[in-house]
Short mmCIF file of C-alpha atoms and ligand atoms in Angstrom, two decimals:
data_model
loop_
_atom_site.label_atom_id
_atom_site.label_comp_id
_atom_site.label_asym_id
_atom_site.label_seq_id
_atom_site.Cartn_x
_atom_site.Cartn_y
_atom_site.Cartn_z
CA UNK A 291 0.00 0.00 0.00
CA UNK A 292 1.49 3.70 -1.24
CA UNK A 293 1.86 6.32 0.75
CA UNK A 294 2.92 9.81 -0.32
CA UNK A 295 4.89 11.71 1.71
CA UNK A 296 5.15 15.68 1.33
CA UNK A 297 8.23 17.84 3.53
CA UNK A 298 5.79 21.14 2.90
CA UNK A 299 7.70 25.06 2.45
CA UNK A 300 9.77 24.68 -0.98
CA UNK A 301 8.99 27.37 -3.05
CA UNK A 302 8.46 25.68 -6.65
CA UNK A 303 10.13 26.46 -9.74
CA UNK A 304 10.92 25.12 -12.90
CA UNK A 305 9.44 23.22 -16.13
CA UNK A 306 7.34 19.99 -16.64
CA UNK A 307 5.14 18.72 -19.34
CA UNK A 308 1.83 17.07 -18.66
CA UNK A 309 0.80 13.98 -19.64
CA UNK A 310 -1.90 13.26 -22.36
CA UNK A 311 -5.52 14.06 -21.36
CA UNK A 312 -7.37 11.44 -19.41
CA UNK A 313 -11.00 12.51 -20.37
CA UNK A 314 -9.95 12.53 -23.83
CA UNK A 315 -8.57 9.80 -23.97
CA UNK A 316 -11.05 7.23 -22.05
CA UNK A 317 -14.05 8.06 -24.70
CA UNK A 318 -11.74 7.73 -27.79
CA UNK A 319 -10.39 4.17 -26.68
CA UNK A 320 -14.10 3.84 -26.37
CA UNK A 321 -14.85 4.74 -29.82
CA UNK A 322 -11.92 3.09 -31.06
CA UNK A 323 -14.26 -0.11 -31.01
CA UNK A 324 -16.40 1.09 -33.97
CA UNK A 325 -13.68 0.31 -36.25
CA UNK A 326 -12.84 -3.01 -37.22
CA UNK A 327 -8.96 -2.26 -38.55
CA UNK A 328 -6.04 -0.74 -35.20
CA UNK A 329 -5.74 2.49 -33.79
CA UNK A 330 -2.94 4.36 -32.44
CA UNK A 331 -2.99 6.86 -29.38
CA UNK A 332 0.39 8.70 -29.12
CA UNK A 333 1.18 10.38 -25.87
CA UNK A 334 -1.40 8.03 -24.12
CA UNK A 335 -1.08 8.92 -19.98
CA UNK A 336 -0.11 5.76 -18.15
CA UNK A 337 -2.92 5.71 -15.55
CA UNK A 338 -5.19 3.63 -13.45
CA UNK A 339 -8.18 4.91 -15.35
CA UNK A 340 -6.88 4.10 -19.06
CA UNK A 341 -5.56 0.40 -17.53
CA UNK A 342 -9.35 -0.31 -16.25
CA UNK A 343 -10.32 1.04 -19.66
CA UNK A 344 -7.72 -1.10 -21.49
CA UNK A 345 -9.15 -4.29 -19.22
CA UNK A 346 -12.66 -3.81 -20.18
CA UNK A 347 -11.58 -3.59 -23.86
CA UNK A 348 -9.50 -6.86 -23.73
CA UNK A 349 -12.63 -8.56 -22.21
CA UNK A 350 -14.61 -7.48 -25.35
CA UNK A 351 -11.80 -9.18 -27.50
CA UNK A 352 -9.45 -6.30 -28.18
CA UNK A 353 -5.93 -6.80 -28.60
CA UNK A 354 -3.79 -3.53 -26.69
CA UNK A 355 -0.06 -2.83 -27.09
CA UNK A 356 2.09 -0.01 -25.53
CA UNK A 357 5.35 1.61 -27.46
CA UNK A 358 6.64 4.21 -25.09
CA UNK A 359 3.32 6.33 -24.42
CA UNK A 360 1.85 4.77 -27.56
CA UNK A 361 -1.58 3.07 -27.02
CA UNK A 362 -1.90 0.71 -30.01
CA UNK A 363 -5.48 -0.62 -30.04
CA UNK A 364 -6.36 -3.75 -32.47
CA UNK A 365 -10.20 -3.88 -32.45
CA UNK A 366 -10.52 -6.38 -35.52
CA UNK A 367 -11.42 -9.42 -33.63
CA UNK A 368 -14.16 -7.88 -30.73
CA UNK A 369 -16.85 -10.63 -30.19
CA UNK A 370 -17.58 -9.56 -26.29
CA UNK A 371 -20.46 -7.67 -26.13
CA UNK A 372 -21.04 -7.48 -22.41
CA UNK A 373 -18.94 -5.94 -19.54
CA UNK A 374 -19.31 -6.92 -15.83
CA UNK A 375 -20.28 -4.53 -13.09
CA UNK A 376 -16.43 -5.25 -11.42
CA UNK A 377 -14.80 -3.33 -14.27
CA UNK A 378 -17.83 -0.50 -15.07
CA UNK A 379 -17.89 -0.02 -11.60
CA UNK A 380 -14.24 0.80 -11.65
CA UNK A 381 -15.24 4.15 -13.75
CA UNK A 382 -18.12 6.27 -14.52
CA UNK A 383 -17.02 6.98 -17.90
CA UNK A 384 -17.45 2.78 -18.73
CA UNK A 385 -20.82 3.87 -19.41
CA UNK A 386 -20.14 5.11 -22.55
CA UNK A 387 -18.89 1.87 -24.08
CA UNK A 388 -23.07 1.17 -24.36
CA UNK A 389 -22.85 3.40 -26.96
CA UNK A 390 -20.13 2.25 -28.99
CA UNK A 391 -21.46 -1.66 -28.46
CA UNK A 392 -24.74 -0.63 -30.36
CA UNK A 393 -22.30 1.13 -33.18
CA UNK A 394 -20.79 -2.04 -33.57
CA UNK A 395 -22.54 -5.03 -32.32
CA UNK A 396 -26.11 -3.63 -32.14
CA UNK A 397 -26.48 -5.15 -28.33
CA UNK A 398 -24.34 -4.44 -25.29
CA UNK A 399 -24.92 -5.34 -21.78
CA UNK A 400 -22.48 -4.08 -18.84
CA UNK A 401 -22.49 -3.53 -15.18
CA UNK A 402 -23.17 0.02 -13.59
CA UNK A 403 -21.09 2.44 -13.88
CA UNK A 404 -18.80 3.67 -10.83
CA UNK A 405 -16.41 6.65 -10.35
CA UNK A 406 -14.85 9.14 -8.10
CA UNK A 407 -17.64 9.00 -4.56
CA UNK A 408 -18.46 13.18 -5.74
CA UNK A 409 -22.07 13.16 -6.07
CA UNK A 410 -25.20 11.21 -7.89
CA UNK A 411 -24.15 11.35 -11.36
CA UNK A 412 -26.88 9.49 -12.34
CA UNK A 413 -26.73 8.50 -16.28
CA UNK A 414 -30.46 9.65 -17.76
CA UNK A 415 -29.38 11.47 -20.55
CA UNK A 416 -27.21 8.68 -21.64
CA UNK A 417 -30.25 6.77 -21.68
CA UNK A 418 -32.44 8.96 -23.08
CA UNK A 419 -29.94 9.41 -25.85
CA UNK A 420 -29.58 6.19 -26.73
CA UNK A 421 -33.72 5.46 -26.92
CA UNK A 422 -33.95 8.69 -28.91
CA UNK A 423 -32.10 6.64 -32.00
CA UNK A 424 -33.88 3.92 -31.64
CA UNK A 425 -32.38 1.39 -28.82
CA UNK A 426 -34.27 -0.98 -26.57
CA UNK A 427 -33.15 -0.88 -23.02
CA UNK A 428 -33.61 -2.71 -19.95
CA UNK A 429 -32.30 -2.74 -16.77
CA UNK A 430 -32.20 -6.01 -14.79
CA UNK A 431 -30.07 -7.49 -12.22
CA UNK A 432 -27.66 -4.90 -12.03
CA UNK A 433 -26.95 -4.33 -15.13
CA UNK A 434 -28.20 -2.08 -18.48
CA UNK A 435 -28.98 -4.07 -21.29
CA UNK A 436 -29.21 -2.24 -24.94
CA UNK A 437 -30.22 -3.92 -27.75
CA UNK A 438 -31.24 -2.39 -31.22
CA UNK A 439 -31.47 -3.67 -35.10
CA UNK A 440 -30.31 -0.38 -36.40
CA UNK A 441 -29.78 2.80 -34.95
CA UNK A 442 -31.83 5.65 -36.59
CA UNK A 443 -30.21 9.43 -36.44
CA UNK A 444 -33.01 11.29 -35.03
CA UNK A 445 -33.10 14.91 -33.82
CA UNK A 446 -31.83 14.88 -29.90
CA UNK A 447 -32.19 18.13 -27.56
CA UNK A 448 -30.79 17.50 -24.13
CA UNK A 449 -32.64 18.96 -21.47
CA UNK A 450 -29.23 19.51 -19.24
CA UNK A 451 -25.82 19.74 -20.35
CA UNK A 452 -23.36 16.63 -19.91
CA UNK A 453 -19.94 15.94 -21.44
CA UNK A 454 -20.73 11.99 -21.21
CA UNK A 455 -24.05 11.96 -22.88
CA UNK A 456 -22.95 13.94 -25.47
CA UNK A 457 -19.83 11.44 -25.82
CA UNK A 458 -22.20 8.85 -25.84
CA UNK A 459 -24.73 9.85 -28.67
CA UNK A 460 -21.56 11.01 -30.66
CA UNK A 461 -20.16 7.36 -30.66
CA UNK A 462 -23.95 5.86 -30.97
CA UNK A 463 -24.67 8.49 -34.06
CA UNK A 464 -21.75 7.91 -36.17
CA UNK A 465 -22.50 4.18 -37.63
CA UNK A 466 -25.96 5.24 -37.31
CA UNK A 467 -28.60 4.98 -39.81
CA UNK A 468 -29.22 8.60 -41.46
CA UNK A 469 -28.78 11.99 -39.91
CA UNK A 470 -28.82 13.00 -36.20
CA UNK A 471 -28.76 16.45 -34.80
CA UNK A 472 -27.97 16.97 -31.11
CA UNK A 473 -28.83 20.09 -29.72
CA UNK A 474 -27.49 21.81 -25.89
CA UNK A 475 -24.34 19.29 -26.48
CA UNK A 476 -21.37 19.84 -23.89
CA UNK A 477 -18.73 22.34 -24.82
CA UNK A 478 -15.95 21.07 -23.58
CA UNK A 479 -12.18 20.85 -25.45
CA UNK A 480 -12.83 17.16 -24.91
CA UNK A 481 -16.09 16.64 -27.05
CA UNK A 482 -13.98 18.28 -29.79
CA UNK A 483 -11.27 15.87 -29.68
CA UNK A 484 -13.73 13.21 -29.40
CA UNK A 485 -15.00 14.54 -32.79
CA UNK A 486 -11.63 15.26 -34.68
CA UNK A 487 -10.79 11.01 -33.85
CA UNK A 488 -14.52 10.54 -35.72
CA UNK A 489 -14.10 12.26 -38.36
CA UNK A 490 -10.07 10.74 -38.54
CA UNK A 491 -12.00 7.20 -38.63
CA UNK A 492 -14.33 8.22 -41.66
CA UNK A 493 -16.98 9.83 -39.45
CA UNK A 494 -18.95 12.70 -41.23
CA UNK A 495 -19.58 15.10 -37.98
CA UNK A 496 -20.28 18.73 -38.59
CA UNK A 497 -20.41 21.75 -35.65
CA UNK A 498 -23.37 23.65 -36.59
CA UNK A 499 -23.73 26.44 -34.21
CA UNK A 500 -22.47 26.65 -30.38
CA UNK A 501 -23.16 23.42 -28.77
CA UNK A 502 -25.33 21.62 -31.81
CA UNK A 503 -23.62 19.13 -33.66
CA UNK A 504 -24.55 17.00 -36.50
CA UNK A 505 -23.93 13.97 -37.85
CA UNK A 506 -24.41 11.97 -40.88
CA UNK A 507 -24.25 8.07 -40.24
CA UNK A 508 -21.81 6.29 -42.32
CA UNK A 509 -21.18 2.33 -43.03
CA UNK A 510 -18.45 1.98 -41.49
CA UNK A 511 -15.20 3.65 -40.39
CA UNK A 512 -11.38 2.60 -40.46
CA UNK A 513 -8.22 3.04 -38.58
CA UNK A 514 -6.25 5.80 -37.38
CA UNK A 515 -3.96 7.45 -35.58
CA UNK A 516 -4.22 10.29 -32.79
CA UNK A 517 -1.78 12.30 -30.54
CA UNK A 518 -3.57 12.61 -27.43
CA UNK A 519 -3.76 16.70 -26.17
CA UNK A 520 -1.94 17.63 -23.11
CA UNK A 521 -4.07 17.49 -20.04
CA UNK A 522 -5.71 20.70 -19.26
CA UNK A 523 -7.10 19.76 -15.27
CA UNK A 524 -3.41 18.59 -14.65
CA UNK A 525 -1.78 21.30 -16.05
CA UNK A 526 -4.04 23.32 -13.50
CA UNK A 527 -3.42 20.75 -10.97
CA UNK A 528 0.53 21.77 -11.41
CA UNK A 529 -0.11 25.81 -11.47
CA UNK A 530 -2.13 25.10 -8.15
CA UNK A 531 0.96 23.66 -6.79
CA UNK A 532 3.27 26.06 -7.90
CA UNK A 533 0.44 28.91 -6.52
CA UNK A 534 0.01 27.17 -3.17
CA UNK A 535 4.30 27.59 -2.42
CA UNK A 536 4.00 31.06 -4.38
CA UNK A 537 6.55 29.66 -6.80
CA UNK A 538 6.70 29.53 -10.78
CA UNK A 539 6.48 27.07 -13.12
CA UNK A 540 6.52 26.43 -17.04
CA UNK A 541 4.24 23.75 -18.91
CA UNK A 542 5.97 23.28 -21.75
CA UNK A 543 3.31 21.89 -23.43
CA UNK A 544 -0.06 23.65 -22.27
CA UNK A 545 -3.40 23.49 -23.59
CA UNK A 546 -3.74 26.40 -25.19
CA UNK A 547 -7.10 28.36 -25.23
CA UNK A 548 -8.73 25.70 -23.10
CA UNK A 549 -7.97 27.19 -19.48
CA UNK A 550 -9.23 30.49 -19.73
CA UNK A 551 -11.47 30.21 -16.76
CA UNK A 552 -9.01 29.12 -14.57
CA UNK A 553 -6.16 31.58 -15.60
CA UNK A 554 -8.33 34.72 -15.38
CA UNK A 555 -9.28 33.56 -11.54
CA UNK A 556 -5.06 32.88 -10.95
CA UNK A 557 -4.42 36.33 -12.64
CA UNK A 558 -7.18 37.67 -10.09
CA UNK A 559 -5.26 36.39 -7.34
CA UNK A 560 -2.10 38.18 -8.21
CA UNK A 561 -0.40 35.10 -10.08
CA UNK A 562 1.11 36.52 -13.76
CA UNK A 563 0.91 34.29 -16.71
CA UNK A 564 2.02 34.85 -20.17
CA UNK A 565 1.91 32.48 -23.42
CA UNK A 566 5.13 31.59 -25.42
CA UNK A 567 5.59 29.76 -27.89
CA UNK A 568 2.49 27.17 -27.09
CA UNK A 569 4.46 27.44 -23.78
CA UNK A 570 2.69 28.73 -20.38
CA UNK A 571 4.85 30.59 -18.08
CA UNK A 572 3.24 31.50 -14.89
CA UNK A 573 4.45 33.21 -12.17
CA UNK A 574 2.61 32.58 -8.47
CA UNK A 575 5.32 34.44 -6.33
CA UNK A 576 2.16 37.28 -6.04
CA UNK A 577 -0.36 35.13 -4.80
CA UNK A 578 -1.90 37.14 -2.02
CA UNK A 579 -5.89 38.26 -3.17
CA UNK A 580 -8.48 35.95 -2.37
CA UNK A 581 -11.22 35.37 -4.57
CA UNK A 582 -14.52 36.69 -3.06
CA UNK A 583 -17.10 34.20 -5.45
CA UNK A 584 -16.69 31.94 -7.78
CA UNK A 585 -18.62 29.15 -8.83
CA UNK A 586 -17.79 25.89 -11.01
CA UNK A 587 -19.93 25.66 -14.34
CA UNK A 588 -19.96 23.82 -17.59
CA UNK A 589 -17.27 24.85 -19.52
CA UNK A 590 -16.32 27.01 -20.79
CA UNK A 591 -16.94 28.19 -17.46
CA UNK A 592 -15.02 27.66 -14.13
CA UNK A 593 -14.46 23.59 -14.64
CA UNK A 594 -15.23 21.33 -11.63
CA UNK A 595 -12.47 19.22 -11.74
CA UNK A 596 -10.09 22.50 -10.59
CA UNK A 597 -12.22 23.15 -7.84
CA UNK A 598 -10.52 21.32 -5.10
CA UNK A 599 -7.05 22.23 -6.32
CA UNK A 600 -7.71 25.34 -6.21
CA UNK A 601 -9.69 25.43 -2.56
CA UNK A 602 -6.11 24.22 -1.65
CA UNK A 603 -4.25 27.11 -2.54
CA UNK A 604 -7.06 29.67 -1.48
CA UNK A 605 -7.08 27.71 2.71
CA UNK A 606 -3.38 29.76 2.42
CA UNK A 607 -4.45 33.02 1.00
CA UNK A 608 -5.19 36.14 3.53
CA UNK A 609 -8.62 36.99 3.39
CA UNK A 610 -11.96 35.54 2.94
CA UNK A 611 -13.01 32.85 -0.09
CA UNK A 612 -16.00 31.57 -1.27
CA UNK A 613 -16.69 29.01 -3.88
CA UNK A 614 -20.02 27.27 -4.80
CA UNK A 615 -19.90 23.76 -6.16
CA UNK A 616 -22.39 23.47 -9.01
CA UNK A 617 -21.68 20.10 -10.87
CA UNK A 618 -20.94 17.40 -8.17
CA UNK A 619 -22.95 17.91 -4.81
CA UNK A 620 -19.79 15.72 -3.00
CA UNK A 621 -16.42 17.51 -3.64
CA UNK A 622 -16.29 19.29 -0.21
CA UNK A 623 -15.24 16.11 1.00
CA UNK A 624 -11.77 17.05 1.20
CA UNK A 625 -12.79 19.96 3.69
CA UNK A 626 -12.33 17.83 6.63
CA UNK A 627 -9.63 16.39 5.92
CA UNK A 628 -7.97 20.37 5.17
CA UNK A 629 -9.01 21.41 8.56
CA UNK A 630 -7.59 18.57 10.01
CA UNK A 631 -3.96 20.81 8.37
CA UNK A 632 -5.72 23.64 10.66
CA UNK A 633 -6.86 25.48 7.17
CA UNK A 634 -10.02 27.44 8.70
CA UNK A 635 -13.27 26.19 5.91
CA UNK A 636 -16.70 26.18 6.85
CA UNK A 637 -19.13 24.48 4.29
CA UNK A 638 -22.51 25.45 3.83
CA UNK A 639 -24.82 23.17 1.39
CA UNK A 640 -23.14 23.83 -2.07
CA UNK A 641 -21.21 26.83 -0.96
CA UNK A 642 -17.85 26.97 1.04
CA UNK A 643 -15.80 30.09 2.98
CA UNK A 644 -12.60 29.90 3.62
CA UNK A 645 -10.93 32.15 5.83
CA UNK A 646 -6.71 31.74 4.68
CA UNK A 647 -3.96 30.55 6.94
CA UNK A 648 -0.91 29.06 8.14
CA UNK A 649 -1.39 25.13 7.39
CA UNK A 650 0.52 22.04 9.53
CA UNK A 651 1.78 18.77 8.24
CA UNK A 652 -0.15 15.60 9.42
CA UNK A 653 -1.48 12.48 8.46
CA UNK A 654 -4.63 12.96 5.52
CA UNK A 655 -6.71 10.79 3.71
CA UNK A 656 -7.42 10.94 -0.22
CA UNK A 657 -11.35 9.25 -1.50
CA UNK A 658 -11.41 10.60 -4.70
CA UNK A 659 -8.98 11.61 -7.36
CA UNK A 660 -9.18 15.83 -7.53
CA UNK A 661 -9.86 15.94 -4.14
CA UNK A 662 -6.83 13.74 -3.63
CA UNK A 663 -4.41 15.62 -5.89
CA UNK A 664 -5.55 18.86 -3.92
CA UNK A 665 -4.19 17.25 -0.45
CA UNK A 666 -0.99 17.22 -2.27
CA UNK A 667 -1.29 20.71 -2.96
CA UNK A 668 -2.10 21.99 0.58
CA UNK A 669 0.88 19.87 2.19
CA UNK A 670 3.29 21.53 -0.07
CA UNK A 671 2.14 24.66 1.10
CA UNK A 672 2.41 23.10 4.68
CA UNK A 673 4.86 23.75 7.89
CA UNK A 674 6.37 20.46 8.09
CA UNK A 675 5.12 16.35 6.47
CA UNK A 676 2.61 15.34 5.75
CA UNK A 677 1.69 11.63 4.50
CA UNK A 678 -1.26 11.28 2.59
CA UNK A 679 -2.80 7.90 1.97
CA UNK A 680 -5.87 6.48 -0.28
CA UNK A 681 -3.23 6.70 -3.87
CA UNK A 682 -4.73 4.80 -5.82
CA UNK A 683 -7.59 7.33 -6.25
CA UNK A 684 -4.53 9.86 -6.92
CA UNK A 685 -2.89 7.46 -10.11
CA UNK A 686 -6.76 7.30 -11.52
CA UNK A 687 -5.75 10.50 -13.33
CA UNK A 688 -1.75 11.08 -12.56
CA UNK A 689 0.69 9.01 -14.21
CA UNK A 690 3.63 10.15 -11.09
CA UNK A 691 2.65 13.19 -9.67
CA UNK A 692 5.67 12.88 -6.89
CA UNK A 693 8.11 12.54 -10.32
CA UNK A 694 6.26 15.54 -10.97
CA UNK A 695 6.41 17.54 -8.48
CA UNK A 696 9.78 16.69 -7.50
CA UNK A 697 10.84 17.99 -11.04
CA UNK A 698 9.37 21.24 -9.80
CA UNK A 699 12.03 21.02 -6.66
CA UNK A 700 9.25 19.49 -4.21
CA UNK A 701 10.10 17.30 -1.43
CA UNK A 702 7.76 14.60 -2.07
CA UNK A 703 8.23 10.97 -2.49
CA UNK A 704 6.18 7.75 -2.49
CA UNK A 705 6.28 4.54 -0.01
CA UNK A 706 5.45 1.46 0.04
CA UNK A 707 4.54 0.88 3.68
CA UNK A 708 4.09 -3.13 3.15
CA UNK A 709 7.85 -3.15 1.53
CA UNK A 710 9.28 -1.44 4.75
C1 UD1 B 938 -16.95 14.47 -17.18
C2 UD1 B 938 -15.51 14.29 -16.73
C3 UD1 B 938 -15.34 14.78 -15.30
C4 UD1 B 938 -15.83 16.22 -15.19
C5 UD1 B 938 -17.23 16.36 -15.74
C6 UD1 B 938 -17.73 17.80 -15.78
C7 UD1 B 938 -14.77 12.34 -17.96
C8 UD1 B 938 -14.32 10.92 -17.94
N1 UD1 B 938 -15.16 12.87 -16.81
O1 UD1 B 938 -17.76 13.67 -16.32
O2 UD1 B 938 -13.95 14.71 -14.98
O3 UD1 B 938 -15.83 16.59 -13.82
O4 UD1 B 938 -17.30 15.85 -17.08
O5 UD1 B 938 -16.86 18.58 -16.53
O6 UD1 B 938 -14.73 12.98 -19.00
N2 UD1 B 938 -25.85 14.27 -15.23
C9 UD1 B 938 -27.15 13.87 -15.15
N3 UD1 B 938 -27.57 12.85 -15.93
C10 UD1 B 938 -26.74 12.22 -16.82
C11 UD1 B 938 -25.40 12.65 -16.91
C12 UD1 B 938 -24.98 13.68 -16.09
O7 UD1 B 938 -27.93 14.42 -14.36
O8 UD1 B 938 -27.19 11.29 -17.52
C13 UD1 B 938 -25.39 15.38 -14.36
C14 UD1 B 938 -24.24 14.97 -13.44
O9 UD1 B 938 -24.71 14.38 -12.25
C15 UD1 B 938 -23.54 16.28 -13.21
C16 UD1 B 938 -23.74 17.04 -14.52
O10 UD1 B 938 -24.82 16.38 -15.19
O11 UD1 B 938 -24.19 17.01 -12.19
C17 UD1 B 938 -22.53 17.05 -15.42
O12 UD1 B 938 -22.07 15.72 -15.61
P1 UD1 B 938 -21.32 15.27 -16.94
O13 UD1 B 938 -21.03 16.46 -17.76
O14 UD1 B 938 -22.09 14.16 -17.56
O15 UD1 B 938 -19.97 14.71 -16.35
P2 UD1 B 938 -19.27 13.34 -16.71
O16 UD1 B 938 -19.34 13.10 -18.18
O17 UD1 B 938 -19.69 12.27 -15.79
#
């Protein structure tokens, strides 16, 4: 059983680049199972997430490879058509594989899907999305059952945003008898990449106006390659860290134009930032305003998956805080475990205040995987260690964040308390 352990108080500084995007990535190896021929993700993050993604596949009869950080996916011999609840309940974002199964195999069956303990998440609109072109489910025992004899494009409007139904009717539209228009999609950077490996199979997807998209079923679609984008919640993850010690850092390989949310609220706090040469160069060393309101949204609003990081860094700002969860009802989990650091939070419903301090060292807990990464943060910032256990909810979405880190000049390493 890992253990990280953090020796808070170095100021951070110096270059790193992120590893591939793990919610890009998961729904493309998805969709990688409507072709019958191999794909190839380059710059594929090693992490817990794409292994359970990688295990369901090889149930379903796909043959995986790795070169380096290249993902090579042979999907020409996938019989499986059904998934057990132990490796959907690994992940929400198994859910999506219903999808794809109808694409291909006009029936799939799997378990329900799991995920980071943040809220209900409940999966209606991936439902309703897949009934809307024509599939038959039921839900027995456990498990979702979707059957169909052809998928019919059809006109969908959802009724709330979400980035996995839309993924979901994308991969169910595409081998899809006729034309299907989906209406209030999600906006996020990852829905486009989801799109540009479509269209790179033989997919004929179109972006109509802001958030409709429309598609125009095809026969069948072929191989390809992909690099996978740099990871835009880690590369916040890392400017969180650097914020939280007020030192700098440079991502040499930043998602450009997809953080804006996130940089204007680090600018707002006295951080500086500049752009070079698809490199981001941001300085924290004037880290010092709080932030009096801000709220997470659909992007390309504030983006959820930030929030806790960034809750870190504000428990060691002067002044008052306050953020309002919007998405997940369950990410001020963490809260208890900052105050435990002596980080002064009170948590209201949906809403949180934080009142900035001087944080201790001790022993925390991670249960989820932002949350988890955002304990990191905080002991960094910290007088003294801290050791924070629960990892494995850490590696769901970072390949080594103590390799990291530690490139950044942190004291932070990882034990194995059973090999001691
Ligand atoms: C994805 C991301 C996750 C991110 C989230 C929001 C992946 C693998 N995960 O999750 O990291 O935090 O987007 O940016 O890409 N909802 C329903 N019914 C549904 C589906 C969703 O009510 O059928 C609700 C959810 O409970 C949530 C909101 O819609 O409150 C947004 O969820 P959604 O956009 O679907 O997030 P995920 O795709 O699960």
């Amino acid at each position: 059983m890992d253990e990280i352990h953090v020796i808070g108080g170095n100021c951070l500084k110096g270059s790193i680049t992120v590893q591939g995007s793990k919610n890009t990535v998961l729904p493309i190896m998805a969709a990688s199972l409507l072709q019958r021929e191999i794909c190839v993700l380059r710059g594929c993050p090693r992490i817990l997430d794409v292994c359970y993604m990688e295990e369901i596949l090889h149930i379903l009869g796909v043959v995986t490879w790795w070169k380096g950080h290249d993902l090579y996916l042979d999907c020409s011999k996938v019989c499986g058509r059904e998934i057990a609840s132990e490796y959907t309940g690994r992940m929400r974002c198994s859910v999506i594989l219903l999808g794809a199964l109808l694409g291909r195999n006009q029936r799939g069956v799997i378990g329900y899907p799991g995920g980071c303990v943040i809220g209900k998440r409940p999966i209606d609109l991936h439902l309703y999305a897949l009934k809307s072109l024509g599939a038959i489910i039921s839900e027995k025992n456990g498990k979702i059952q979707a059957d169909c004899k052809k998928l019919k494009g059809q006109e969908i409007n959802f009724p709330d945003r979400s980035v996995g139904a839309t993924e979901q009717a994308l991969l169910a539209a595409v081998l899809a008898e006729g034309e299907t228009v989906l209406r209030n999609c999600a906006r996020e950077p990852e829905i486009t990449w989801l799109c540009r490996f479509l269209q790179k199979m033989g997919a004929r997807i179109f972006h109509e106006k802001e958030g409709c998209i429309r598609v125009q079923g095809v026969t069948s679609l072929y191989g390809t390659e992909m690099l996978i984008p740099a990871d835009r919640i880690v590369t916040g993850t890392y400017l969180c860290a650097a914020a939280a010690s007020r030192g700098s850092v440079t991502v040499e390989n930043a998602p450009e134009g997809e953080m804006e949310a996130f940089l204007e609220v680090y600018r707002k706090m006295g951080g500086q930032y500049e752009w070079k040469s698809g490199k981001l160069i941001a300085n924290g060393a004037g880290i010092q305003f709080s932030v009096p309101f801000l709220e997470t949204e659909a992007y390309p609003g504030f983006p959820t998956d930030l929030q806790s990081p960034l809750l870190a860094v504000l428990t060691t700002v002067p002044g008052i805080s306050r953020i309002r969860e919007n998405i997940f009802e369950n990410r001020f989990k963490i809260c208890s475990e900052l105050t435990k650091m002596g980080a002064h939070i009170e948590v209201r419903g949906s809403e949180v205040k934080i009142c900035g301090s001087r944080l201790k060292g001790c022993r925390l807990r991670a249960e989820e995987l932002r949350g988890g990464a955002a304990l990191v943060i905080a002991a960094l910032a910290a007088d003294g260690e801290s050791v924070i256990e629960g990892v494995p909810f850490i590696r769901r979405g970072y390949e080594d964040i103590c390799r990291d880190l530690r490139y950044l000049q942190a004291e932070i390493y990882m034990e194995d308390i059973l090999s001691v």
